[in-house]
């Protein structure tokens, strides 16, 4: 068993899943990988199960009964990773918007103690590192991060980022049953909770590339949850965290 687990939620990712698994396992740094599969009707799970024979004891799958949300998928993955003794756990999308070649950089920063939580950031040093997004979505994402910083007073430049490495001690201290959000607001909530618990967040610059194959899971409902949910974070009673 390796010390680091890559957690990748999937729903209808047959066009990407085999390629991204093979890419992760081709890296010089050795990682294990857990696919959280939400009963995709396109056969994503079958592809993963076939590859598990090729990559025994490195590739794993956790199947769920349906599309239950990004946040709950990652929480299920964190629980699994903690139970199996991993020291570091990294969130990564299945669609190559997160470049697997950046995995060693996130791991190295976290394992070296630069941050208890290491974020693959699109907005570091005054730069916007996003490819293939229309201008409207790019501006919405950038100013959403500005908005989150204003409301939460976090110093994280890319608070909505989903390419994140956690040291297990951060996850051990969190009470997962207190996590409220299931969409992209989940990413903000996790970072905010980590800072309130006294952990350090470090950002590593990445280039985010919008998916080429498959369908985006972003929706207006998810965006609204993130926008309005930020206020709820400030209003909560944090003594239970």
Coordinates of N, CA and C in Angstrom, one line a residue:
X1 N 0.8 -1.2 0.0 CA 0.0 0.0 0.0 C 0.9 1.3 0.0
X2 N 0.5 2.2 -0.8 CA 1.2 3.5 -0.8 C 0.7 4.4 0.3
X3 N 1.4 5.5 0.5 CA 0.9 6.4 1.6 C -0.1 7.4 1.2
X4 N -0.4 7.5 -0.1 CA -1.3 8.5 -0.7 C -2.4 7.9 -1.5
X5 N -3.6 8.3 -1.3 CA -4.8 7.9 -2.0 C -5.4 9.0 -2.8
X6 N -5.6 8.7 -4.1 CA -6.3 9.7 -5.0 C -7.7 9.3 -5.0
X7 N -8.6 10.2 -4.6 CA -10.1 10.0 -4.6 C -10.7 10.7 -5.7
X8 N -11.4 9.9 -6.6 CA -12.0 10.4 -7.8 C -13.5 10.0 -7.9
X9 N -14.4 10.9 -7.7 CA -15.8 10.6 -7.9 C -16.2 10.5 -9.4
X10 N -17.1 9.6 -9.7 CA -17.5 9.5 -11.2 C -19.0 9.3 -11.3
X11 N -19.4 10.0 -12.4 CA -20.8 9.7 -12.9 C -20.8 10.0 -14.4
X12 N -21.0 8.9 -15.1 CA -20.9 8.9 -16.6 C -19.6 9.5 -17.1
X13 N -18.5 8.8 -16.8 CA -17.2 9.2 -17.2 C -16.5 8.1 -18.0
X14 N -17.2 7.4 -18.8 CA -16.6 6.3 -19.6 C -15.6 6.8 -20.6
X15 N -15.8 8.0 -21.1 CA -14.8 8.6 -22.1 C -13.5 8.9 -21.4
X16 N -13.4 9.1 -20.1 CA -12.2 9.6 -19.5 C -11.6 8.6 -18.5
X17 N -12.4 7.7 -17.9 CA -11.9 7.0 -16.7 C -10.7 6.1 -16.9
X18 N -10.7 5.4 -18.0 CA -9.5 4.5 -18.2 C -8.3 5.3 -18.5
X19 N -8.4 6.4 -19.3 CA -7.2 7.2 -19.5 C -6.6 7.8 -18.3
X20 N -7.5 8.3 -17.4 CA -7.0 9.0 -16.3 C -6.4 8.0 -15.3
X21 N -7.0 6.8 -15.2 CA -6.4 5.8 -14.3 C -5.0 5.4 -14.8
X22 N -4.9 5.2 -16.1 CA -3.6 4.8 -16.6 C -2.6 5.9 -16.4
X23 N -3.0 7.1 -16.6 CA -2.1 8.3 -16.4 C -1.6 8.3 -15.0
X24 N -2.4 8.2 -14.0 CA -2.0 8.2 -12.6 C -1.0 7.1 -12.3
X25 N -1.3 6.0 -12.8 CA -0.4 4.8 -12.5 C 0.9 4.8 -13.4
X26 N 1.0 5.8 -14.3 CA 2.2 5.9 -15.1 C 3.2 6.9 -14.5
X27 N 2.8 7.6 -13.4 CA 3.7 8.6 -12.8 C 4.8 8.0 -12.0
X28 N 5.9 8.7 -11.9 CA 7.1 8.1 -11.2 C 6.7 8.0 -9.7
X29 N 6.0 8.9 -9.1 CA 5.5 8.7 -7.8 C 4.4 7.8 -7.7
X30 N 4.4 6.8 -6.8 CA 3.4 5.8 -6.8 C 2.2 6.2 -5.9
X31 N 1.0 6.2 -6.5 CA -0.2 6.5 -5.8 C -1.2 5.3 -5.8
X32 N -2.1 5.2 -4.8 CA -3.3 4.4 -5.0 C -4.4 5.2 -5.4
X33 N -5.5 4.6 -5.9 CA -6.6 5.3 -6.4 C -7.9 4.7 -6.0
X34 N -8.9 5.5 -5.5 CA -10.2 5.0 -5.2 C -11.2 5.8 -6.0
X35 N -12.0 5.0 -6.8 CA -13.1 5.6 -7.6 C -14.4 5.5 -6.8
X36 N -15.0 6.6 -6.6 CA -16.4 6.7 -5.9 C -17.4 6.8 -7.0
X37 N -18.1 5.6 -7.3 CA -18.9 5.5 -8.5 C -20.4 5.6 -8.1
X38 N -21.1 6.5 -8.7 CA -22.5 6.8 -8.4 C -23.5 6.2 -9.3
X39 N -23.2 4.9 -9.6 CA -24.2 4.1 -10.4 C -24.4 4.7 -11.8
X40 N -23.3 5.0 -12.5 CA -23.3 5.5 -13.8 C -24.0 4.6 -14.8
X41 N -25.0 5.0 -15.5 CA -25.6 4.1 -16.5 C -24.8 3.9 -17.8
X42 N -23.7 4.6 -17.9 CA -22.9 4.4 -19.1 C -21.8 3.3 -19.0
X43 N -21.7 2.6 -17.9 CA -20.8 1.5 -17.7 C -19.4 1.9 -17.2
X44 N -19.3 3.1 -16.6 CA -18.1 3.5 -16.0 C -17.5 2.5 -15.0
X45 N -18.4 2.0 -14.1 CA -18.0 1.0 -13.1 C -17.4 -0.2 -13.7
X46 N -17.9 -0.7 -14.8 CA -17.4 -1.9 -15.5 C -16.0 -1.7 -16.0
X47 N -15.7 -0.5 -16.5 CA -14.3 -0.2 -16.9 C -13.4 -0.2 -15.7
X48 N -13.8 0.4 -14.6 CA -12.9 0.4 -13.4 C -12.7 -1.0 -12.9
X49 N -13.7 -1.8 -12.9 CA -13.5 -3.2 -12.4 C -12.6 -4.0 -13.3
X50 N -12.7 -3.8 -14.6 CA -11.7 -4.5 -15.5 C -10.3 -4.1 -15.2
X51 N -10.1 -2.8 -15.0 CA -8.7 -2.3 -14.7 C -8.2 -2.7 -13.3
X52 N -9.1 -3.0 -12.4 CA -8.7 -3.5 -11.1 C -7.9 -4.8 -11.2
X53 N -8.2 -5.6 -12.1 CA -7.4 -6.8 -12.3 C -6.0 -6.5 -12.8
X54 N -5.8 -5.4 -13.6 CA -4.5 -5.0 -14.1 C -3.7 -4.3 -13.0
X55 N -4.4 -3.6 -12.1 CA -3.7 -2.8 -11.1 C -4.2 -3.3 -9.7
X56 N -3.9 -4.5 -9.3 CA -4.4 -5.1 -8.0 C -3.7 -4.3 -6.8
X57 N -4.5 -4.1 -5.8 CA -4.0 -3.5 -4.6 C -3.6 -2.0 -4.8
X58 N -3.9 -1.5 -5.9 CA -3.7 0.0 -6.2 C -4.9 0.7 -6.6
X59 N -5.8 0.0 -7.3 CA -7.0 0.6 -7.8 C -8.2 0.0 -7.1
X60 N -9.1 0.8 -6.5 CA -10.2 0.4 -5.8 C -11.5 1.1 -6.2
X61 N -12.6 0.5 -5.9 CA -13.9 1.2 -6.3 C -14.9 1.1 -5.1
X62 N -15.6 2.1 -4.9 CA -16.7 2.1 -3.9 C -18.0 2.5 -4.7
X63 N -18.9 1.6 -4.8 CA -20.1 1.9 -5.6 C -21.2 2.3 -4.7
X64 N -21.9 3.4 -5.2 CA -23.1 3.9 -4.4 C -24.3 3.7 -5.2
X65 N -25.5 3.9 -4.6 CA -26.7 3.6 -5.2 C -27.2 4.6 -6.2
X66 N -26.6 5.8 -6.2 CA -27.1 6.8 -7.2 C -26.2 8.0 -7.1
X67 N -26.7 9.1 -7.8 CA -25.9 10.4 -7.8 C -26.2 11.1 -6.5
X68 N -25.3 11.1 -5.5 CA -25.6 11.6 -4.2 C -24.8 12.9 -3.9
X69 N -24.1 13.4 -4.9 CA -23.4 14.7 -4.7 C -21.9 14.5 -4.5
X70 N -21.2 15.6 -4.9 CA -19.8 15.6 -4.9 C -19.3 15.5 -3.5
X71 N -19.9 16.3 -2.6 CA -19.4 16.3 -1.2 C -19.5 15.0 -0.5
X72 N -20.6 14.3 -0.6 CA -20.8 13.1 0.0 C -19.8 12.0 -0.6
X73 N -19.6 12.1 -1.9 CA -18.6 11.2 -2.5 C -17.2 11.4 -1.9
X74 N -16.8 12.6 -1.7 CA -15.4 12.8 -1.1 C -15.4 12.4 0.3
X75 N -16.5 12.6 1.1 CA -16.5 12.2 2.5 C -16.5 10.7 2.6
X76 N -17.2 10.0 1.7 CA -17.1 8.5 1.7 C -15.7 8.1 1.4
X77 N -15.0 8.8 0.5 CA -13.6 8.5 0.1 C -12.7 8.7 1.3
X78 N -12.9 9.8 2.0 CA -12.0 10.1 3.2 C -12.2 9.1 4.2
X79 N -13.4 8.7 4.5 CA -13.7 7.6 5.5 C -12.9 6.3 5.1
X80 N -13.0 6.0 3.9 CA -12.4 4.8 3.4 C -10.9 4.9 3.5
X81 N -10.3 6.1 3.1 CA -8.9 6.3 3.2 C -8.4 6.2 4.7
X82 N -9.1 6.8 5.6 CA -8.7 6.8 7.0 C -8.8 5.4 7.5
X83 N -9.8 4.6 7.2 CA -9.9 3.3 7.6 C -8.8 2.4 7.1
X84 N -8.2 2.7 5.9 CA -7.2 1.9 5.3 C -5.8 2.5 5.6
X85 N -5.7 3.5 6.4 CA -4.4 3.9 6.9 C -3.6 4.9 6.0
X86 N -4.2 5.5 5.1 CA -3.5 6.5 4.2 C -3.1 7.7 4.9
X87 N -1.9 8.2 4.7 CA -1.4 9.4 5.3 C -1.9 10.7 4.6
X88 N -2.0 10.6 3.3 CA -2.4 11.8 2.5 C -3.5 11.3 1.6
X89 N -4.5 12.2 1.3 CA -5.6 11.9 0.4 C -5.8 13.1 -0.5
X90 N -5.9 12.9 -1.8 CA -6.0 13.9 -2.8 C -7.3 13.8 -3.6
X91 N -8.1 14.9 -3.6 CA -9.3 15.0 -4.4 C -8.8 15.3 -5.9
X92 N -9.4 14.6 -6.8 CA -9.1 14.8 -8.2 C -10.2 14.5 -9.1
X93 N -10.6 15.3 -10.1 CA -11.6 15.1 -11.0 C -11.2 14.0 -12.0
X94 N -12.2 13.4 -12.6 CA -12.0 12.3 -13.6 C -11.8 12.8 -15.0
X95 N -12.0 14.0 -15.3 CA -12.2 14.5 -16.7 C -10.9 15.2 -17.2
X96 N -9.8 15.1 -16.5 CA -8.5 15.7 -16.9 C -8.5 17.3 -16.8
X97 N -9.5 17.8 -16.2 CA -9.4 19.3 -15.8 C -8.3 19.5 -14.8
X98 N -8.1 18.5 -14.0 CA -7.0 18.4 -13.1 C -5.9 17.5 -13.7
X99 N -4.8 18.1 -14.0 CA -3.7 17.4 -14.7 C -3.1 16.4 -13.7
X100 N -3.1 15.1 -14.0 CA -2.5 14.2 -13.0 C -1.0 14.4 -12.8
X101 N -0.3 15.1 -13.8 CA 1.1 15.3 -13.6 C 1.4 16.3 -12.5
X102 N 0.3 17.0 -12.0 CA 0.5 17.9 -10.8 C 0.4 17.1 -9.5
X103 N 0.0 15.9 -9.5 CA -0.2 15.1 -8.3 C 1.1 15.1 -7.5
X104 N 2.3 14.8 -8.0 CA 3.5 14.8 -7.2 C 3.8 16.1 -6.5
X105 N 3.4 17.2 -7.2 CA 3.7 18.6 -6.6 C 2.8 18.8 -5.4
X106 N 1.5 18.4 -5.5 CA 0.6 18.5 -4.3 C 1.1 17.7 -3.2
X107 N 1.5 16.4 -3.5 CA 1.9 15.5 -2.5 C 3.2 16.0 -1.8
X108 N 4.1 16.5 -2.6 CA 5.4 16.9 -2.1 C 5.2 18.1 -1.1
X109 N 4.4 19.0 -1.5 CA 4.1 20.2 -0.7 C 3.5 19.8 0.7
X110 N 2.6 18.8 0.6 CA 1.9 18.4 1.8 C 2.8 17.5 2.7
X111 N 3.5 16.6 2.1 CA 4.4 15.7 2.8 C 5.6 16.5 3.4
X112 N 6.0 17.6 2.8 CA 7.1 18.4 3.3 C 6.6 19.4 4.4
X113 N 5.4 19.4 4.6 CA 4.8 20.3 5.7 C 4.6 21.7 5.3
X114 N 4.6 22.0 4.0 CA 4.3 23.4 3.6 C 2.9 23.8 3.9
X115 N 2.0 22.8 3.9 CA 0.6 23.0 4.3 C 0.0 21.7 4.8
X116 N -0.9 21.8 5.7 CA -1.7 20.7 6.1 C -2.7 20.3 5.1
X117 N -3.2 21.4 4.4 CA -4.0 21.2 3.2 C -3.3 22.0 2.0
X118 N -3.1 21.3 0.9 CA -2.5 21.9 -0.2 C -3.5 21.9 -1.4
X119 N -3.7 23.1 -1.9 CA -4.6 23.4 -2.9 C -4.0 23.6 -4.3
X120 N -4.4 22.9 -5.3 CA -4.0 23.1 -6.7 C -4.8 24.4 -7.1
X121 N -4.1 25.5 -7.2 CA -4.8 26.8 -7.3 C -4.7 27.4 -8.7
X122 N -5.9 27.9 -9.2 CA -6.0 28.5 -10.5 C -5.6 30.0 -10.5
X123 N -5.6 30.5 -9.2 CA -5.5 32.0 -9.1 C -4.4 32.4 -8.1
X124 N -3.1 32.1 -8.5 CA -2.0 32.4 -7.6 C -1.1 33.5 -8.3
X125 N -0.6 34.4 -7.5 CA 0.4 35.4 -7.9 C -0.3 36.3 -9.0
X126 N -1.6 36.6 -8.8 CA -2.2 37.5 -9.7 C -2.5 36.9 -11.1
X127 N -2.3 35.6 -11.3 CA -2.6 35.0 -12.6 C -3.9 34.2 -12.6
X128 N -4.5 34.1 -13.7 CA -5.7 33.2 -13.9 C -5.3 32.1 -14.9
X129 N -5.2 30.9 -14.3 CA -4.6 29.8 -15.1 C -5.7 28.8 -15.4
X130 N -6.6 29.2 -16.4 CA -7.7 28.4 -16.8 C -7.7 28.3 -18.3
X131 N -7.9 27.1 -18.9 CA -7.9 26.9 -20.4 C -9.3 26.4 -20.8
X132 N -9.8 26.9 -21.9 CA -11.1 26.5 -22.5 C -12.4 26.8 -21.8
X133 N -12.3 27.8 -20.9 CA -13.5 28.3 -20.3 C -14.0 29.5 -21.0
X134 N -15.3 29.7 -21.3 CA -15.8 30.9 -21.8 C -15.6 32.0 -20.8
X135 N -15.5 33.3 -21.3 CA -15.2 34.4 -20.4 C -16.2 34.5 -19.3
X136 N -17.5 34.3 -19.5 CA -18.5 34.4 -18.5 C -18.2 33.5 -17.3
X137 N -17.9 32.2 -17.6 CA -17.7 31.3 -16.5 C -16.4 31.6 -15.8
X138 N -15.4 32.0 -16.6 CA -14.1 32.4 -15.9 C -14.3 33.5 -14.9
X139 N -15.0 34.6 -15.4 CA -15.2 35.7 -14.5 C -16.0 35.3 -13.3
X140 N -17.0 34.5 -13.5 CA -17.9 34.0 -12.4 C -17.1 33.3 -11.3
X141 N -16.2 32.4 -11.8 CA -15.3 31.6 -10.9 C -14.4 32.5 -10.1
X142 N -13.7 33.4 -10.9 CA -12.7 34.3 -10.2 C -13.3 35.1 -9.2
X143 N -14.4 35.8 -9.5 CA -15.1 36.7 -8.6 C -15.8 35.9 -7.4
X144 N -16.1 34.7 -7.7 CA -16.7 33.9 -6.6 C -15.6 33.7 -5.5
X145 N -14.4 33.5 -6.0 CA -13.3 33.3 -5.0 C -13.0 34.6 -4.2
X146 N -13.1 35.7 -4.9 CA -13.0 37.0 -4.3 C -14.1 37.2 -3.2
X147 N -15.3 36.9 -3.6 CA -16.4 36.9 -2.7 C -16.3 36.1 -1.5
X148 N -15.8 34.8 -1.7 CA -15.6 33.9 -0.6 C -14.5 34.5 0.4
X149 N -13.5 35.1 -0.1 CA -12.4 35.7 0.7 C -13.0 36.8 1.6
X150 N -13.9 37.6 0.9 CA -14.4 38.8 1.6 C -15.3 38.3 2.8
X151 N -16.2 37.3 2.5 CA -17.1 36.9 3.5 C -16.5 36.1 4.6
X152 N -15.6 35.1 4.2 CA -15.0 34.2 5.2 C -13.8 34.7 5.8
X153 N -13.1 35.7 5.2 CA -11.8 36.2 5.6 C -10.7 35.2 5.5
X154 N -10.9 34.1 4.7 CA -9.8 33.2 4.4 C -8.9 33.9 3.5
X155 N -7.6 33.5 3.5 CA -6.6 34.1 2.6 C -6.3 33.2 1.4
X156 N -7.2 32.2 1.2 CA -7.0 31.3 0.1 C -7.5 31.9 -1.2
X157 N -6.6 32.0 -2.2 CA -6.9 32.6 -3.4 C -8.0 31.9 -4.2
X158 N -7.9 30.5 -4.2 CA -8.8 29.7 -4.9 C -9.6 28.8 -4.0
X159 N -10.6 29.4 -3.3 CA -11.4 28.8 -2.3 C -12.3 27.7 -2.8
X160 N -12.7 27.8 -4.1 CA -13.6 26.8 -4.7 C -12.8 25.7 -5.4
X161 N -11.5 25.7 -5.4 CA -10.7 24.6 -6.0 C -11.1 23.2 -5.6
X162 N -11.1 22.3 -6.5 CA -11.4 20.9 -6.2 C -10.2 20.0 -6.3
X163 N -9.0 20.5 -6.5 CA -7.8 19.7 -6.6 C -7.0 19.9 -5.3
X164 N -7.2 19.1 -4.3 CA -6.8 19.4 -3.0 C -6.1 18.1 -2.3
X165 N -5.0 18.3 -1.6 CA -4.4 17.3 -0.9 C -4.5 17.5 0.6
X166 N -5.0 16.5 1.4 CA -5.2 16.6 2.8 C -4.2 15.7 3.5
X167 N -3.6 16.2 4.6 CA -2.9 15.4 5.5 C -4.0 14.7 6.4
X168 N -3.8 13.4 6.7 CA -4.8 12.7 7.4 C -5.2 13.3 8.8
X169 N -4.3 14.0 9.4 CA -4.6 14.6 10.7 C -5.6 15.7 10.6
X170 N -5.8 16.3 9.4 CA -6.8 17.3 9.2 C -8.2 16.6 9.2
X171 N -8.2 15.5 8.4 CA -9.5 14.8 8.3 C -9.9 14.1 9.5
X172 N -8.9 13.6 10.3 CA -9.2 13.0 11.6 C -9.9 13.9 12.6
X173 N -9.5 15.2 12.5 CA -10.1 16.2 13.4 C -11.4 16.7 13.0
X174 N -11.8 16.6 11.8 CA -13.1 17.0 11.3 C -14.2 16.1 11.7
X175 N -15.4 16.6 11.9 CA -16.6 15.8 12.1 C -17.4 15.8 10.8
X176 N -17.3 14.8 10.1 CA -17.9 14.7 8.8 C -19.4 14.9 8.8
X177 N -20.0 14.5 9.9 CA -21.4 14.6 10.0 C -21.9 16.0 10.1
X178 N -21.0 16.9 10.4 CA -21.3 18.4 10.5 C -21.1 19.1 9.1
X179 N -20.6 18.4 8.1 CA -20.4 19.0 6.8 C -21.8 19.1 6.2
X180 N -22.2 20.3 5.8 CA -23.6 20.5 5.3 C -23.8 20.5 3.8
X181 N -22.7 20.8 3.0 CA -22.9 21.0 1.6 C -22.5 19.8 0.8
X182 N -23.2 19.6 -0.4 CA -22.9 18.5 -1.2 C -22.3 18.9 -2.6
X183 N -22.5 20.1 -3.0 CA -22.0 20.5 -4.3 C -20.7 21.2 -4.2
X184 N -20.4 22.2 -5.0 CA -19.1 22.8 -5.0 C -18.9 23.7 -3.7
X185 N -20.0 24.0 -3.0 CA -19.8 24.7 -1.7 C -19.1 23.8 -0.7
X186 N -19.1 22.5 -1.0 CA -18.4 21.6 -0.1 C -16.9 21.9 -0.1
X187 N -16.4 22.3 -1.2 CA -14.9 22.7 -1.3 C -14.6 23.9 -0.4
X188 N -15.5 24.9 -0.4 CA -15.3 26.0 0.4 C -15.4 25.7 1.9
X189 N -16.4 24.9 2.2 CA -16.7 24.5 3.6 C -15.5 23.7 4.2
X190 N -14.9 22.8 3.4 CA -13.8 22.0 3.9 C -12.6 22.9 4.2
X191 N -12.3 23.8 3.3 CA -11.1 24.7 3.5 C -11.4 25.7 4.7
X192 N -12.6 26.2 4.8 CA -13.0 27.0 5.9 C -12.9 26.3 7.3
X193 N -13.4 25.1 7.3 CA -13.3 24.3 8.5 C -11.9 24.0 8.9
X194 N -11.0 23.7 7.9 CA -9.6 23.4 8.2 C -9.0 24.6 8.8
X195 N -9.3 25.8 8.3 CA -8.6 27.0 8.9 C -9.2 27.3 10.3
X196 N -10.4 27.1 10.5 CA -11.0 27.3 11.9 C -10.4 26.3 12.9
X197 N -10.0 25.1 12.4 CA -9.4 24.1 13.3 C -7.9 24.4 13.5
X198 N -7.4 25.4 12.8 CA -6.0 25.8 13.1 C -5.0 25.3 12.1
X199 N -5.5 24.6 11.0 CA -4.6 24.1 10.0 C -4.2 25.1 9.0
X200 N -3.0 24.8 8.4 CA -2.5 25.8 7.4 C -2.8 25.3 6.0
X201 N -3.2 26.3 5.1 CA -3.5 26.0 3.7 C -2.4 26.6 2.9
X202 N -1.9 25.8 2.0 CA -0.8 26.2 1.0 C -1.3 26.0 -0.4
X203 N -1.0 27.0 -1.3 CA -1.5 26.9 -2.6 C -0.4 26.6 -3.6
X204 N -0.5 25.7 -4.5 CA 0.4 25.3 -5.5 C -0.2 25.7 -6.9
X205 N 0.4 26.5 -7.7 CA -0.2 26.9 -9.0 C -0.3 25.8 -9.9
X206 N -1.5 25.7 -10.6 CA -1.8 24.7 -11.6 C -2.4 25.4 -12.8
X207 N -2.5 24.7 -13.9 CA -3.3 25.1 -15.0 C -4.5 24.2 -15.1
X208 N -5.7 24.8 -15.0 CA -7.0 24.1 -15.0 C -7.4 24.1 -16.5
X209 N -7.7 22.9 -17.0 CA -8.2 22.8 -18.4 C -9.6 22.2 -18.4
X210 N -10.6 22.9 -19.0 CA -11.9 22.4 -19.0 C -12.0 21.1 -19.8
X211 N -12.9 20.2 -19.4 CA -13.0 18.9 -20.0 C -13.2 19.0 -21.5
X212 N -12.7 18.0 -22.2 CA -12.9 17.8 -23.6 C -13.9 16.8 -23.9
X213 N -13.9 15.7 -23.1 CA -14.9 14.6 -23.3 C -15.8 14.5 -22.2
X214 N -17.0 14.1 -22.4 CA -18.0 13.9 -21.4 C -18.8 15.2 -21.1
X215 N -19.6 15.2 -20.1 CA -20.5 16.3 -19.8 C -20.2 16.9 -18.5
X216 N -20.2 18.2 -18.4 CA -20.0 18.9 -17.1 C -21.1 18.7 -16.2
X217 N -20.8 18.6 -14.8 CA -21.8 18.4 -13.8 C -22.2 19.7 -13.1
X218 N -21.7 20.8 -13.6 CA -22.0 22.1 -13.0 C -23.5 22.4 -13.4
X219 N -24.2 23.0 -12.4 CA -25.6 23.4 -12.6 C -25.8 24.7 -11.8
X220 N -26.9 25.4 -12.1 CA -27.3 26.6 -11.4 C -27.6 26.3 -9.9
X221 N -28.1 25.2 -9.7 CA -28.4 24.8 -8.3 C -27.1 24.7 -7.5
X222 N -26.1 24.1 -8.1 CA -24.8 23.9 -7.4 C -24.2 25.3 -7.2
X223 N -24.3 26.2 -8.2 CA -23.8 27.6 -8.0 C -24.5 28.3 -6.9
X224 N -25.8 28.2 -6.8 CA -26.6 28.9 -5.8 C -26.2 28.4 -4.4
X225 N -26.0 27.1 -4.3 CA -25.6 26.5 -3.0 C -24.3 27.1 -2.5
X226 N -23.4 27.3 -3.4 CA -22.1 27.8 -3.1 C -22.2 29.3 -2.7
X227 N -23.0 30.1 -3.5 CA -23.1 31.5 -3.3 C -23.7 31.8 -1.9
X228 N -24.9 31.2 -1.7 CA -25.6 31.5 -0.5 C -25.1 30.8 0.7
X229 N -24.4 29.7 0.5 CA -23.9 28.9 1.6 C -22.7 29.5 2.3
X230 N -22.0 30.4 1.7 CA -20.9 31.1 2.3 C -21.3 31.8 3.5
X231 N -22.5 32.5 3.5 CA -22.9 33.2 4.7 C -23.2 32.3 5.8
X232 N -23.7 31.1 5.5 CA -24.0 30.1 6.6 C -22.8 29.7 7.3
X233 N -21.7 29.6 6.6 CA -20.4 29.2 7.2 C -20.0 30.2 8.3
X234 N -20.2 31.5 8.1 CA -19.8 32.5 9.1 C -20.8 32.5 10.3
X235 N -22.0 32.0 10.1 CA -23.0 32.1 11.1 C -23.1 30.9 12.0
X236 N -22.4 29.8 11.6 CA -22.5 28.5 12.4 C -21.8 28.6 13.7
X237 N -22.2 27.7 14.6 CA -21.5 27.6 15.9 C -20.4 26.6 15.7
X238 N -19.1 27.1 15.7 CA -18.0 26.3 15.4 C -17.4 25.5 16.6
X239 N -18.0 25.6 17.7 CA -17.4 25.0 18.9 C -17.5 23.4 18.8
X240 N -18.3 22.9 17.9 CA -18.5 21.5 17.7 C -17.5 20.9 16.8
X241 N -16.7 21.8 16.1 CA -15.7 21.3 15.1 C -14.4 20.9 15.8

